[in-house]
Short mmCIF file of C-alpha atoms in Angstrom, two decimals:
data_model
loop_
_atom_site.label_atom_id
_atom_site.label_comp_id
_atom_site.label_asym_id
_atom_site.label_seq_id
_atom_site.Cartn_x
_atom_site.Cartn_y
_atom_site.Cartn_z
CA UNK S 4 119.80 111.62 121.26
CA UNK S 5 122.03 108.51 120.16
CA UNK S 6 119.83 107.46 117.60
CA UNK S 7 119.70 110.81 116.14
CA UNK S 8 123.63 111.19 116.58
CA UNK S 9 123.94 108.36 114.46
CA UNK S 10 121.26 109.37 111.56
CA UNK S 11 123.14 112.72 111.14
CA UNK S 12 126.51 110.99 110.48
CA UNK S 13 125.14 108.35 108.13
CA UNK S 14 123.59 111.20 105.92
CA UNK S 15 126.14 113.20 106.36
CA UNK S 16 128.63 111.03 104.58
CA UNK S 17 125.71 110.05 102.02
CA UNK S 18 126.02 113.70 101.35
CA UNK S 19 129.52 113.92 101.10
CA UNK S 20 129.50 111.49 98.72
CA UNK S 21 128.01 113.87 96.30
CA UNK S 22 130.79 116.30 96.46
CA UNK S 23 133.97 114.49 97.66
CA UNK S 24 135.36 112.52 93.95
CA UNK S 25 137.13 109.43 95.51
CA UNK S 26 133.60 108.99 97.65
CA UNK S 27 131.76 108.77 93.72
CA UNK S 28 131.73 104.54 93.76
CA UNK S 29 130.89 104.06 97.48
CA UNK S 30 127.02 103.83 96.96
CA UNK S 31 126.20 102.44 94.02
CA UNK S 32 123.35 99.13 93.82
CA UNK S 33 122.01 99.20 96.95
CA UNK S 34 124.70 100.19 98.95
CA UNK S 35 122.99 103.75 99.93
CA UNK S 36 120.19 101.75 101.59
CA UNK S 37 122.10 99.77 103.63
CA UNK S 38 123.84 102.18 104.83
CA UNK S 39 121.13 103.93 105.46
CA UNK S 40 118.86 101.49 107.06
CA UNK S 41 122.45 101.46 110.04
CA UNK S 42 120.02 104.67 111.15
CA UNK S 43 116.56 103.60 110.43
CA UNK S 44 116.79 100.31 112.11
CA UNK S 45 118.91 101.41 115.01
CA UNK S 46 117.27 100.44 118.20
CA UNK S 47 118.24 99.73 122.01
CA UNK S 48 120.57 96.68 121.66
CA UNK S 49 122.40 99.58 119.48
CA UNK S 50 122.83 102.20 122.06
CA UNK S 51 124.17 99.56 124.41
CA UNK S 52 126.68 98.76 122.09
CA UNK S 53 127.57 102.68 121.44
CA UNK S 54 127.54 102.91 125.34
CA UNK S 55 129.92 99.93 125.74
CA UNK S 56 132.41 101.86 122.97
CA UNK S 57 132.09 105.01 125.27
CA UNK S 58 133.40 102.98 127.84
CA UNK S 59 136.47 103.03 126.51
CA UNK S 60 136.71 105.83 124.75
CA UNK S 61 134.69 108.23 127.38
CA UNK S 62 133.87 110.57 124.92
CA UNK S 63 130.17 110.08 123.72
CA UNK S 64 130.04 111.32 119.81
CA UNK S 65 133.38 109.72 119.10
CA UNK S 66 131.91 106.25 120.41
CA UNK S 67 128.61 107.05 117.30
CA UNK S 68 131.87 106.87 115.47
CA UNK S 69 133.44 104.04 115.67
CA UNK S 70 130.45 102.03 116.14
CA UNK S 71 129.36 103.08 112.95
CA UNK S 72 132.76 102.24 111.41
CA UNK S 73 132.43 98.82 112.98
CA UNK S 74 128.74 98.75 110.79
CA UNK S 75 131.00 99.68 107.74
CA UNK S 76 132.80 96.73 107.95
CA UNK S 77 129.94 94.68 108.96
CA UNK S 78 127.65 96.07 105.41
CA UNK S 79 131.55 94.77 103.51
CA UNK S 80 130.81 98.32 101.83
CA UNK S 81 133.82 100.08 99.74
CA UNK S 82 136.87 100.90 102.76
CA UNK S 83 137.31 104.15 101.45
CA UNK S 84 134.16 105.52 102.72
CA UNK S 85 135.17 104.52 105.99
CA UNK S 86 138.08 107.04 106.48
CA UNK S 87 135.23 109.87 105.66
CA UNK S 88 133.32 109.08 108.43
CA UNK S 89 132.79 111.99 110.97
CA UNK S 90 135.37 113.64 108.52
CA UNK S 91 135.98 117.12 109.39
CA UNK S 92 133.85 117.04 112.21
CA UNK S 93 133.47 118.43 115.41
CA UNK S 94 131.71 116.72 118.22
CA UNK S 95 129.21 119.33 118.56
CA UNK S 96 127.89 120.11 114.70
CA UNK S 97 126.83 116.34 115.11
CA UNK S 98 125.23 117.06 118.53
CA UNK S 99 123.75 120.59 118.11
CA UNK S 100 122.41 119.06 114.78
CA UNK S 101 120.79 116.17 116.07
CA UNK S 102 119.37 117.79 119.49
CA UNK S 103 117.38 120.66 117.18
CA UNK S 104 116.52 117.74 114.99
CA UNK S 105 115.12 115.85 117.94
CA UNK S 106 113.17 119.13 118.93
CA UNK S 107 111.83 119.90 115.82
CA UNK S 108 110.71 116.63 115.05
CA UNK S 109 108.88 116.44 118.35
CA UNK S 110 107.35 119.65 118.07
CA UNK S 111 105.71 118.43 114.19
CA UNK S 112 104.75 114.32 114.83
CA UNK S 113 104.32 114.60 118.47
CA UNK S 114 103.24 117.99 120.15
CA UNK S 115 101.53 119.79 117.09
CA UNK S 116 99.29 116.57 116.34
CA UNK S 117 97.90 115.99 120.07
CA UNK S 118 97.69 119.42 120.41
CA UNK S 119 95.37 119.83 117.38
CA UNK S 120 93.19 117.12 118.78
CA UNK S 121 92.92 118.89 121.62
CA UNK S 122 91.63 122.17 120.39
CA UNK S 123 88.87 120.26 117.77
CA UNK S 124 87.82 118.25 121.42
CA UNK S 125 87.71 122.05 123.19
CA UNK S 126 85.96 123.77 120.46
CA UNK S 127 83.67 120.74 120.01
CA UNK S 128 82.32 121.62 123.66
CA UNK S 129 82.79 124.86 123.52
CA UNK S 130 79.64 124.73 120.96
CA UNK S 131 77.74 121.74 122.19
CA UNK S 132 77.73 124.00 125.83
CA UNK S 133 77.26 127.59 124.04
CA UNK S 134 73.87 127.59 126.37
CA UNK S 135 74.97 126.57 129.32
CA UNK S 136 74.87 129.44 132.27
CA UNK S 137 77.78 128.89 134.88
CA UNK S 138 79.35 131.18 137.37
CA UNK S 139 81.94 133.35 136.70
CA UNK S 140 84.42 134.25 139.53
CA UNK S 141 86.85 136.76 139.54
CA UNK S 142 89.26 138.16 142.62
CA UNK S 143 88.33 134.91 144.46
CA UNK S 144 84.85 135.48 144.77
CA UNK S 145 81.53 135.02 142.35
CA UNK S 146 81.06 137.48 139.24
CA UNK S 147 78.93 138.31 137.00
CA UNK S 148 77.30 134.84 134.90
CA UNK S 149 79.63 133.34 132.08
CA UNK S 150 78.66 130.89 129.91
CA UNK S 151 80.64 127.25 129.59
CA UNK S 152 81.27 127.10 125.70
CA UNK S 153 82.45 130.26 125.72
CA UNK S 154 85.46 129.07 128.53
CA UNK S 155 86.01 126.50 126.76
CA UNK S 156 86.80 128.37 123.52
CA UNK S 157 89.01 131.02 125.27
CA UNK S 158 91.33 127.65 126.45
CA UNK S 159 90.70 126.24 122.27
CA UNK S 160 91.91 129.71 121.43
CA UNK S 161 95.06 130.30 123.49
CA UNK S 162 96.22 126.85 122.76
CA UNK S 163 95.80 127.48 119.18
CA UNK S 164 98.06 130.50 119.59
CA UNK S 165 100.36 128.26 121.36
CA UNK S 166 100.33 125.32 118.47
CA UNK S 167 100.93 128.88 115.70
CA UNK S 168 104.25 129.96 117.47
CA UNK S 169 105.46 126.38 117.84
CA UNK S 170 104.81 126.04 114.24
CA UNK S 171 107.35 128.99 113.37
CA UNK S 172 110.24 128.09 116.11
CA UNK S 173 113.22 128.29 114.39
CA UNK S 174 115.55 125.02 114.97
CA UNK S 175 118.38 126.23 114.12
CA UNK S 176 122.08 123.91 113.62
CA UNK S 177 125.41 124.36 114.10
CA UNK S 178 127.17 123.10 110.84
CA UNK S 179 131.04 124.08 110.55
CA UNK S 180 133.86 122.60 111.87
CA UNK S 181 135.39 122.98 115.24
CA UNK S 182 135.34 126.78 115.10
CA UNK S 183 132.76 127.01 112.12
CA UNK S 184 135.21 127.73 109.25
CA UNK S 185 134.93 124.21 107.56
CA UNK S 186 139.00 124.54 108.18
CA UNK S 187 139.68 121.00 107.29
CA UNK S 188 137.19 120.58 104.95
CA UNK S 189 138.24 123.79 102.70
CA UNK S 190 141.70 122.63 103.25
CA UNK S 191 141.50 119.11 101.67
CA UNK S 192 138.73 120.02 99.10
CA UNK S 193 139.16 123.53 98.22
CA UNK S 194 136.92 124.11 94.98
CA UNK S 195 133.41 122.46 97.37
CA UNK S 196 131.38 125.61 98.48
CA UNK S 197 131.31 123.85 102.01
CA UNK S 198 129.22 126.76 103.87
CA UNK S 199 126.73 125.69 101.29
CA UNK S 200 127.01 122.30 101.33
CA UNK S 201 126.50 122.77 105.18
CA UNK S 202 123.36 124.73 104.71
CA UNK S 203 122.10 121.83 102.68
CA UNK S 204 122.97 119.09 104.67
CA UNK S 205 121.33 121.04 107.90
CA UNK S 206 118.09 121.64 105.62
CA UNK S 207 117.72 118.21 104.57
CA UNK S 208 118.99 116.10 107.52
CA UNK S 209 114.98 116.55 108.34
#
């Protein structure tokens, strides 16, 4: 979760640079690549640093913000960008974007591929054992005969239905400032269409 929070904050600042004039030159050259590497290379030692900051702040998301400001300084990036890390956000903007991101990527990269492999294995055995008879059971007693292959096909079909549902799951995020109206954003930069910005950011962050 800490790594996902870092990723959300890193990408948020990158997106801000597209709409806030003061940030227009912040990511010149390879600056954006170096900034994104903070999230891409985030590891256990980095997470421990965040936790050590949290011991002082007593606030998990604020600790991420301070960690990223440390990284910004270490990379010697333009000072103006540092002050826009976490600009206008509340903690739940970060949490409620990071958590659905984790769930969506787990489904896409872990669960669906593994279940797909399992379904293929079940189907293979269903065909292989299509003529193998077995005694079925019902109500705790022996029943009409069935075939081993048919039973494997039943489980393959059921699991496929689960995978289809998993593919269709919506992973919505909450992203709009403390009360969901982009209030601080709109006061600071009234010319920006912040709801559209938020929709685009949540869609593209994955």
